[in-house]
Coordinates of C-alpha atoms and ligand atoms in Angstrom, one line a residue:
X1 CA -63.9 -27.2 -90.3
X2 CA -61.6 -29.7 -88.5
X3 CA -60.6 -33.1 -89.8
X4 CA -58.4 -34.6 -92.6
X5 CA -60.5 -36.1 -95.4
X6 CA -63.8 -35.7 -93.5
X7 CA -67.1 -35.6 -95.4
X8 CA -67.9 -32.0 -94.9
X9 CA -71.0 -29.9 -95.6
X10 CA -71.2 -26.1 -95.6
X11 CA -73.5 -23.4 -97.0
X12 CA -73.0 -19.7 -97.2
X13 CA -76.7 -19.1 -97.6
X14 CA -79.3 -20.9 -95.4
X15 CA -81.0 -23.8 -97.2
X16 CA -78.6 -23.7 -100.2
X17 CA -77.5 -27.3 -99.6
X18 CA -80.1 -29.9 -100.7
X19 CA -81.1 -32.2 -97.9
X20 CA -80.8 -35.9 -98.4
X21 CA -80.1 -35.8 -102.1
X22 CA -77.6 -34.4 -104.6
X23 CA -79.6 -33.5 -107.7
X24 CA -83.0 -31.8 -107.0
X25 CA -85.0 -31.0 -110.0
X26 CA -84.5 -27.3 -109.1
X27 CA -81.8 -26.3 -106.6
X28 CA -82.6 -23.6 -104.0
X29 CA -81.6 -20.0 -105.0
X30 CA -81.6 -21.1 -108.7
X31 CA -78.2 -22.7 -108.2
X32 CA -76.6 -25.3 -110.4
X33 CA -75.6 -28.7 -108.9
X34 CA -72.2 -30.0 -110.1
X35 CA -69.9 -32.8 -108.9
X36 CA -66.2 -32.4 -108.7
X37 CA -64.4 -35.8 -108.6
X38 CA -60.9 -36.3 -107.1
X39 CA -60.9 -40.0 -107.7
X40 CA -62.4 -42.2 -110.4
X41 CA -66.1 -42.9 -109.9
X42 CA -65.2 -46.5 -109.2
X43 CA -62.4 -45.9 -106.7
X44 CA -62.8 -48.1 -103.6
X45 CA -65.2 -46.4 -101.2
X46 CA -62.6 -45.8 -98.5
X47 CA -60.5 -43.9 -101.1
X48 CA -63.3 -42.3 -103.1
X49 CA -63.3 -38.5 -103.0
X50 CA -65.8 -36.1 -104.6
X51 CA -67.6 -32.9 -103.7
X52 CA -71.0 -31.7 -104.7
X53 CA -71.1 -28.0 -105.5
X54 CA -74.1 -25.7 -105.7
X55 CA -73.1 -22.8 -107.7
X56 CA -74.3 -19.7 -109.5
X57 CA -73.1 -21.0 -112.9
X58 CA -71.9 -24.4 -113.8
X59 CA -68.1 -24.7 -114.5
X60 CA -68.7 -24.9 -118.3
X61 CA -69.5 -21.2 -118.0
X62 CA -66.1 -20.5 -116.3
X63 CA -64.1 -21.4 -119.4
X64 CA -64.2 -20.4 -123.0
X65 CA -61.8 -21.2 -125.9
X66 CA -58.3 -21.8 -124.7
X67 CA -55.1 -20.2 -126.0
X68 CA -51.6 -21.5 -125.1
X69 CA -49.5 -19.1 -123.1
X70 CA -45.9 -19.2 -121.9
X71 CA -45.2 -19.5 -118.2
X72 CA -41.4 -19.4 -118.4
X73 CA -40.3 -20.7 -115.0
X74 CA -42.9 -23.4 -114.3
X75 CA -41.7 -26.7 -115.7
X76 CA -43.2 -30.2 -115.7
X77 CA -41.6 -33.6 -115.9
X78 CA -40.3 -35.1 -118.0
X79 CA -37.9 -32.2 -118.2
X80 CA -34.4 -33.6 -118.7
X81 CA -31.9 -31.3 -120.2
X82 CA -28.9 -32.6 -122.1
X83 CA -26.5 -30.0 -120.9
X84 CA -27.5 -30.0 -117.2
X85 CA -26.1 -32.6 -114.7
X86 CA -28.5 -33.7 -111.9
X87 CA -26.1 -36.2 -110.5
X88 CA -24.6 -34.6 -107.5
X89 CA -25.2 -33.1 -104.1
X90 CA -26.7 -29.6 -104.5
X91 CA -27.5 -26.8 -102.2
X92 CA -28.9 -23.3 -102.9
X93 CA -28.9 -20.1 -100.9
X94 CA -32.4 -18.5 -100.4
X95 CA -33.7 -17.5 -103.8
X96 CA -34.0 -13.7 -103.8
X97 CA -37.0 -11.7 -105.1
X98 CA -36.7 -9.6 -108.3
X99 CA -38.2 -6.2 -108.9
X100 CA -40.8 -7.7 -111.2
X101 CA -44.5 -8.0 -110.3
X102 CA -45.0 -11.7 -110.1
X103 CA -48.2 -13.4 -109.3
X104 CA -48.6 -17.0 -108.0
X105 CA -48.5 -18.2 -111.6
X106 CA -45.5 -16.2 -113.0
X107 CA -43.7 -16.4 -109.6
X108 CA -43.5 -20.2 -109.6
X109 CA -39.9 -21.1 -110.2
X110 CA -39.4 -24.9 -110.8
X111 CA -36.2 -26.3 -109.2
X112 CA -36.6 -30.0 -110.0
X113 CA -38.9 -32.3 -111.8
X114 CA -39.3 -36.1 -111.3
X115 CA -41.5 -38.7 -113.0
X116 CA -43.9 -37.9 -115.7
X117 CA -46.8 -35.5 -115.7
X118 CA -48.4 -37.3 -118.7
X119 CA -48.9 -40.5 -116.8
X120 CA -49.6 -38.9 -113.4
X121 CA -46.5 -40.1 -111.6
X122 CA -43.9 -38.0 -109.8
X123 CA -43.6 -34.4 -108.8
X124 CA -42.0 -31.1 -109.3
X125 CA -40.5 -28.8 -106.7
X126 CA -41.0 -25.1 -107.0
X127 CA -40.0 -22.0 -105.1
X128 CA -42.6 -19.3 -105.3
X129 CA -41.6 -15.7 -105.3
X130 CA -44.9 -13.7 -105.2
X131 CA -44.9 -9.9 -105.3
X132 CA -48.4 -9.3 -106.7
X133 CA -51.9 -10.4 -105.9
X134 CA -54.0 -11.9 -108.7
X135 CA -56.8 -9.5 -109.6
X136 CA -59.8 -10.9 -111.7
X137 CA -57.5 -13.7 -112.5
X138 CA -57.9 -17.4 -111.5
X139 CA -56.0 -20.6 -111.8
X140 CA -56.3 -24.3 -111.7
X141 CA -54.0 -27.2 -112.3
X142 CA -55.5 -30.3 -113.9
X143 CA -52.1 -31.9 -113.6
X144 CA -51.6 -31.9 -109.9
X145 CA -52.3 -31.3 -106.3
X146 CA -50.2 -28.6 -104.7
X147 CA -48.6 -28.8 -101.3
X148 CA -47.7 -25.2 -100.3
X149 CA -45.1 -24.5 -97.6
X150 CA -44.7 -20.8 -96.9
X151 CA -41.4 -19.5 -95.7
X152 CA -41.9 -15.7 -95.8
X153 CA -45.1 -13.7 -96.0
X154 CA -48.7 -14.7 -95.8
X155 CA -51.0 -15.7 -98.7
X156 CA -54.7 -15.9 -99.1
X157 CA -56.1 -18.6 -101.4
X158 CA -59.7 -17.6 -102.4
X159 CA -60.9 -21.0 -103.7
X160 CA -64.2 -22.3 -105.1
X161 CA -64.8 -24.1 -101.8
X162 CA -63.8 -21.3 -99.4
X163 CA -60.9 -19.1 -98.3
X164 CA -57.6 -20.3 -96.8
X165 CA -55.0 -18.0 -95.3
X166 CA -51.5 -19.4 -94.6
X167 CA -48.4 -18.1 -92.9
X168 CA -44.9 -19.6 -92.4
X169 CA -45.1 -22.6 -90.1
X170 CA -48.3 -23.6 -91.8
X171 CA -49.0 -25.6 -95.0
X172 CA -51.9 -25.7 -97.5
X173 CA -53.1 -28.5 -99.8
X174 CA -54.9 -27.4 -103.0
X175 CA -56.5 -30.4 -104.8
X176 CA -56.2 -31.1 -108.5
X177 CA -58.8 -29.1 -110.5
X178 CA -59.7 -26.6 -107.8
X179 CA -60.1 -23.1 -109.1
X180 CA -58.6 -20.3 -107.0
X181 CA -57.0 -16.8 -106.8
X182 CA -54.0 -16.0 -104.7
X183 CA -53.6 -12.8 -102.9
X184 CA -50.7 -11.4 -100.9
X185 CA -51.5 -10.4 -97.4
X186 CA -48.3 -8.5 -96.6
X187 CA -45.1 -7.8 -98.5
X188 CA -43.5 -10.3 -100.9
X189 CA -44.1 -13.9 -100.2
X190 CA -41.6 -16.8 -100.7
X191 CA -42.1 -20.5 -100.1
X192 CA -41.9 -24.0 -101.5
X193 CA -44.4 -26.0 -103.4
X194 CA -44.5 -29.7 -104.0
X195 CA -46.5 -30.3 -107.1
X196 CA -47.9 -33.9 -106.9
X197 CA -48.8 -35.4 -110.2
X198 CA -49.8 -38.7 -108.6
X199 CA -52.2 -40.1 -106.1
X200 CA -53.3 -37.7 -103.4
X201 CA -51.4 -36.9 -100.2
X202 CA -52.8 -38.8 -97.2
X203 CA -51.8 -39.3 -93.6
X204 CA -49.2 -42.1 -93.2
X205 CA -50.2 -45.3 -91.4
X206 CA -48.7 -45.3 -87.9
X207 CA -48.4 -49.1 -87.4
X208 CA -47.5 -50.1 -83.9
X209 CA -47.4 -46.4 -82.9
X210 CA -51.1 -46.5 -82.7
X211 CA -53.8 -43.9 -83.2
X212 CA -52.1 -40.8 -82.0
X213 CA -49.1 -38.5 -82.5
X214 CA -47.3 -37.3 -85.7
X215 CA -50.0 -35.4 -87.7
X216 CA -53.4 -35.8 -86.1
X217 CA -56.5 -35.7 -88.3
X218 CA -58.3 -33.1 -86.2
X219 CA -55.6 -30.5 -86.7
X220 CA -56.3 -30.2 -90.5
X221 CA -58.7 -27.4 -91.3
X222 CA -61.0 -27.0 -94.3
X223 CA -62.7 -23.7 -95.2
X224 CA -66.4 -23.1 -95.0
X225 CA -68.3 -22.1 -98.2
X226 CA -67.7 -18.6 -99.5
X227 CA -68.8 -17.3 -102.9
X228 CA -68.4 -14.3 -105.1
X229 CA -71.2 -12.9 -107.3
X230 CA -69.1 -10.5 -109.3
X231 CA -69.3 -9.6 -113.0
X232 CA -65.9 -8.5 -114.2
X233 CA -63.8 -9.4 -117.2
X234 CA -61.7 -12.2 -115.8
X235 CA -58.8 -14.4 -117.0
X236 CA -58.6 -18.1 -116.1
X237 CA -55.3 -19.9 -116.5
X238 CA -55.2 -23.6 -116.6
X239 CA -52.2 -26.0 -116.3
X240 CA -52.9 -29.1 -118.3
X241 CA -50.3 -31.7 -119.3
X242 CA -47.5 -29.4 -118.5
X243 CA -48.9 -26.7 -120.8
X244 CA -50.5 -23.4 -119.7
X245 CA -53.6 -22.0 -121.3
X246 CA -55.7 -18.9 -120.8
X247 CA -59.4 -18.3 -121.3
X248 CA -61.5 -15.2 -120.6
X249 CA -64.9 -15.0 -119.0
X250 CA -67.1 -12.1 -117.7
X251 CA -67.5 -13.1 -114.0
X252 CA -65.8 -14.6 -111.0
X253 CA -65.7 -18.4 -111.2
X254 CA -65.6 -18.6 -107.3
X255 CA -69.4 -18.9 -107.2
X256 CA -70.0 -22.0 -105.1
X257 CA -72.7 -21.0 -102.5
X258 CA -72.8 -24.4 -100.8
X259 CA -71.0 -27.7 -101.0
X260 CA -70.7 -31.1 -99.4
X261 CA -68.1 -33.8 -99.9
X262 CA -64.6 -35.0 -99.0
X263 CA -62.6 -33.5 -101.9
X264 CA -61.6 -30.1 -100.6
X265 CA -58.6 -27.9 -99.8
X266 CA -57.2 -27.8 -96.3
X267 CA -54.5 -26.2 -94.1
X268 CA -52.4 -27.5 -91.3
X269 CA -50.2 -25.8 -88.7
X270 CA -46.8 -27.5 -88.5
X271 CA -46.6 -26.5 -84.9
X272 CA -49.3 -29.1 -84.2
X273 CA -47.1 -31.9 -85.5
X274 CA -46.2 -34.2 -82.6
X275 CA -42.7 -35.7 -83.3
X276 CA -41.8 -39.0 -81.8
X277 CA -38.3 -40.6 -81.7
X278 CA -35.7 -42.5 -79.9
X279 CA -36.1 -42.6 -76.1
X280 CA -33.1 -44.7 -75.1
X281 CA -30.5 -45.2 -77.9
X282 CA -30.1 -45.0 -81.7
X283 CA -31.9 -43.1 -84.3
X284 CA -35.0 -44.2 -86.2
X285 CA -35.2 -43.6 -90.0
X286 CA -36.4 -40.1 -91.0
X287 CA -39.7 -41.6 -92.0
X288 CA -40.6 -41.3 -88.3
X289 CA -41.1 -37.6 -89.1
X290 CA -43.5 -38.1 -92.1
X291 CA -46.4 -35.6 -92.1
X292 CA -48.1 -36.7 -95.3
X293 CA -47.5 -39.3 -97.9
X294 CA -48.6 -39.8 -101.5
X295 CA -48.5 -43.5 -102.4
X296 CA -47.1 -44.8 -105.7
X297 CA -48.1 -48.2 -107.1
X298 CA -45.6 -50.0 -104.9
X299 CA -46.6 -50.5 -101.3
X300 CA -44.4 -48.6 -98.8
X301 CA -42.6 -46.8 -101.6
X302 CA -44.0 -43.3 -101.8
X303 CA -44.4 -41.1 -104.8
X304 CA -43.9 -38.3 -102.3
X305 CA -43.3 -38.2 -98.5
X306 CA -43.5 -34.8 -96.8
X307 CA -41.2 -35.0 -93.8
X308 CA -40.8 -32.4 -91.1
X309 CA -37.7 -31.8 -88.9
X310 CA -38.7 -29.5 -86.1
X311 CA -38.0 -28.7 -82.4
X312 CA -37.6 -31.8 -80.3
X313 CA -35.7 -33.3 -77.4
X314 CA -32.7 -35.4 -78.0
X315 CA -32.2 -38.0 -75.3
X316 CA -30.6 -41.1 -76.8
X317 CA -27.6 -42.4 -74.8
X318 CA -24.3 -43.4 -76.3
X319 CA -25.6 -42.4 -79.7
X320 CA -24.5 -40.3 -82.7
X321 CA -27.6 -38.1 -82.6
X322 CA -27.6 -36.2 -85.9
X323 CA -28.9 -37.9 -89.1
X324 CA -26.4 -40.6 -90.0
X325 CA -24.5 -40.9 -93.2
X326 CA -26.4 -42.7 -95.9
X327 CA -27.2 -43.4 -99.5
X328 CA -30.9 -43.5 -100.3
X329 CA -32.8 -45.2 -103.1
X330 CA -35.2 -42.3 -102.8
X331 CA -34.5 -38.7 -103.8
X332 CA -34.4 -36.1 -101.1
X333 CA -35.1 -32.5 -101.6
X334 CA -35.0 -30.3 -98.4
X335 CA -35.9 -26.8 -97.6
X336 CA -35.3 -24.7 -94.5
X337 CA -38.3 -22.8 -93.1
X338 CA -36.4 -21.2 -90.2
X339 CA -33.5 -21.8 -87.8
X340 CA -30.6 -24.2 -88.0
X341 CA -30.6 -27.8 -89.2
X342 CA -28.7 -30.1 -87.0
X343 CA -26.7 -32.0 -89.7
X344 CA -25.6 -28.7 -91.3
X345 CA -24.9 -25.9 -88.8
X346 CA -23.7 -23.6 -91.6
X347 CA -24.8 -22.9 -95.2
X348 CA -28.3 -24.3 -95.1
X349 CA -30.1 -21.0 -94.4
X350 CA -33.8 -20.3 -94.0
X351 CA -35.2 -20.2 -97.5
X352 CA -32.4 -22.4 -98.7
X353 CA -32.8 -25.7 -100.5
X354 CA -30.7 -28.9 -100.8
X355 CA -31.0 -31.9 -103.1
X356 CA -29.5 -35.3 -102.4
X357 CA -30.6 -37.3 -105.4
X358 CA -31.1 -41.1 -105.8
X359 CA -28.1 -43.0 -104.4
X360 CA -26.0 -39.9 -103.8
X361 CA -24.2 -40.3 -100.5
X362 CA -24.7 -37.5 -97.9
X363 CA -24.7 -36.8 -94.2
X364 CA -23.3 -34.5 -91.6
X365 CA -20.5 -32.1 -92.4
X366 CA -17.3 -32.5 -90.5
X367 CA -18.2 -29.7 -87.9
X368 CA -21.5 -31.5 -87.1
X369 CA -19.8 -34.9 -87.0
X370 CA -17.0 -33.9 -84.7
X371 CA -19.3 -32.0 -82.4
X372 CA -21.8 -34.8 -82.1
X373 CA -19.1 -37.5 -81.7
X374 CA -17.6 -35.7 -78.7
X375 CA -20.7 -34.1 -77.1
X376 CA -21.7 -34.8 -73.5
X377 CA -24.9 -36.6 -74.1
X378 CA -27.4 -35.1 -71.6
X379 CA -31.0 -34.4 -72.6
X380 CA -30.8 -31.6 -75.1
X381 CA -33.6 -29.5 -76.7
X382 CA -33.1 -29.0 -80.4
X383 CA -34.7 -25.6 -80.6
X384 CA -35.6 -23.0 -83.2
X385 CA -35.4 -25.3 -86.1
X386 CA -37.9 -26.3 -88.9
X387 CA -36.8 -27.9 -92.1
X388 CA -38.7 -30.3 -94.4
X389 CA -38.1 -32.8 -97.0
X390 CA -40.0 -33.8 -100.2
X391 CA -38.8 -37.3 -100.7
X392 CA -39.7 -39.2 -103.9
X393 CA -39.1 -42.6 -105.4
X394 CA -38.2 -40.8 -108.7
X395 CA -34.8 -39.2 -109.4
X396 CA -35.1 -35.4 -109.6
X397 CA -33.9 -33.4 -112.6
X398 CA -32.6 -29.9 -112.2
X399 CA -34.2 -27.2 -114.3
X400 CA -32.1 -24.6 -116.1
X401 CA -33.3 -22.1 -113.5
X402 CA -32.0 -24.3 -110.7
X403 CA -28.6 -25.0 -112.4
X404 CA -27.9 -21.5 -113.8
X405 CA -30.0 -18.8 -112.3
X406 CA -30.8 -19.7 -108.7
X407 CA -28.0 -19.1 -106.2
X408 CA -26.4 -22.6 -106.3
X409 CA -23.6 -23.1 -103.8
X410 CA -20.7 -24.1 -105.9
X411 CA -18.7 -25.2 -102.9
X412 CA -21.4 -27.4 -101.2
X413 CA -19.5 -30.6 -102.0
X414 CA -16.6 -29.2 -99.9
X415 CA -18.7 -29.3 -96.7
X416 CA -17.4 -32.9 -96.4
X417 CA -13.7 -32.0 -97.1
X418 CA -12.7 -31.8 -93.5
X419 CA -13.9 -35.3 -92.6
X420 CA -10.9 -37.1 -91.2
X421 CA -9.8 -40.7 -91.1
X422 CA -10.0 -41.9 -87.5
X423 CA -9.1 -45.5 -88.3
X424 CA -5.6 -46.4 -87.2
X425 CA -6.0 -50.1 -86.6
X426 CA -6.7 -49.8 -82.9
X427 CA -10.2 -50.4 -81.4
X428 CA -10.2 -46.9 -79.8
X429 CA -9.4 -45.2 -83.2
X430 CA -7.5 -42.0 -83.6
X431 CA -9.6 -39.1 -82.6
X432 CA -6.7 -36.6 -82.7
X433 CA -6.8 -33.7 -80.3
Ligands
FE2_501 FE1 -30.8 -38.1 -96.4

């Protein structure tokens, strides 16, 4: 069903959805009515999100007593380690798969955390390495909304509210509290996850740009109702306040036959994103490429911005066209989905990650700088490229996995070694040969 944040209604059996009311004395098919809230009851009406579910059993039957379990690589903020330095410019080669059977839960490898899961601010960035489907196993995070960015392999999310399949070049958003199972559709899957502890992701305001371009509401897709009526010994894993717990039940919790509301998962094809940019000279701030934004308490200062760098035409005259050098009060974590990123022709491979933390200077390497400074500036198509950024107002802290086990490029800082001094006191500068 198309539309970002729409008020949807869908039923997998005819007549399962009550007409004109939410809580009939007896629901059709003997279903139970249940509300899932994504915002406080009293949230302003234009932000209020909830969904009414009509299900075979109420959710209280989908949990039993909880036992703490260890999920070794999935960390939550605050996770600040005394012996690990997060101050620096970091880059990683693509994280390889291991031989182990890893599901969505065990395969989640946290790279950075920021903010505080206890007070619902900040985020964590994970790489998922999934080699096994979940079978009679389900998960939900009470801590967070997950933004999933596949890089290799396809995944199927069988959720309470319907089925979403995603492939590289697409993204999925899984709301806080939604129960789901993750299946592999082909081979191992790798990708990136932004775990948002804070306010939900929404579309950015476009200001004077108007009502169109960037990410358009109609291109987001939400699944229709799909339910399982399956009795089988099942495990439900819950992430709650940074801790993981398991509970066992005797049936599938994906039993919502019909639902209506505006709190639901969705997917989006990044090929549908319509980039806009400079058409005469200069270079707008990278916020021009924002796909989704999750507000913090400070207007204009995001808890998270999800920013996309994809194919586009470069036409600016007399302009240094790659991203400029800068120091940013926000913290920038980037991932490469495919192709070559224009500020870093080498070393930032598909599947790779970079981190430019709060107030850490960065910019093009010397190869990119020299090439862009001397290029003939005709119209040029930047082709075969798709990278993204999770940008947050909170400094990001490396996990032990990111600092010691993932393929950190020890020499990344040297990418700026070759930058030369062109200043010689003359207005022309000294550009060497
Ligand atoms: Fe940057």
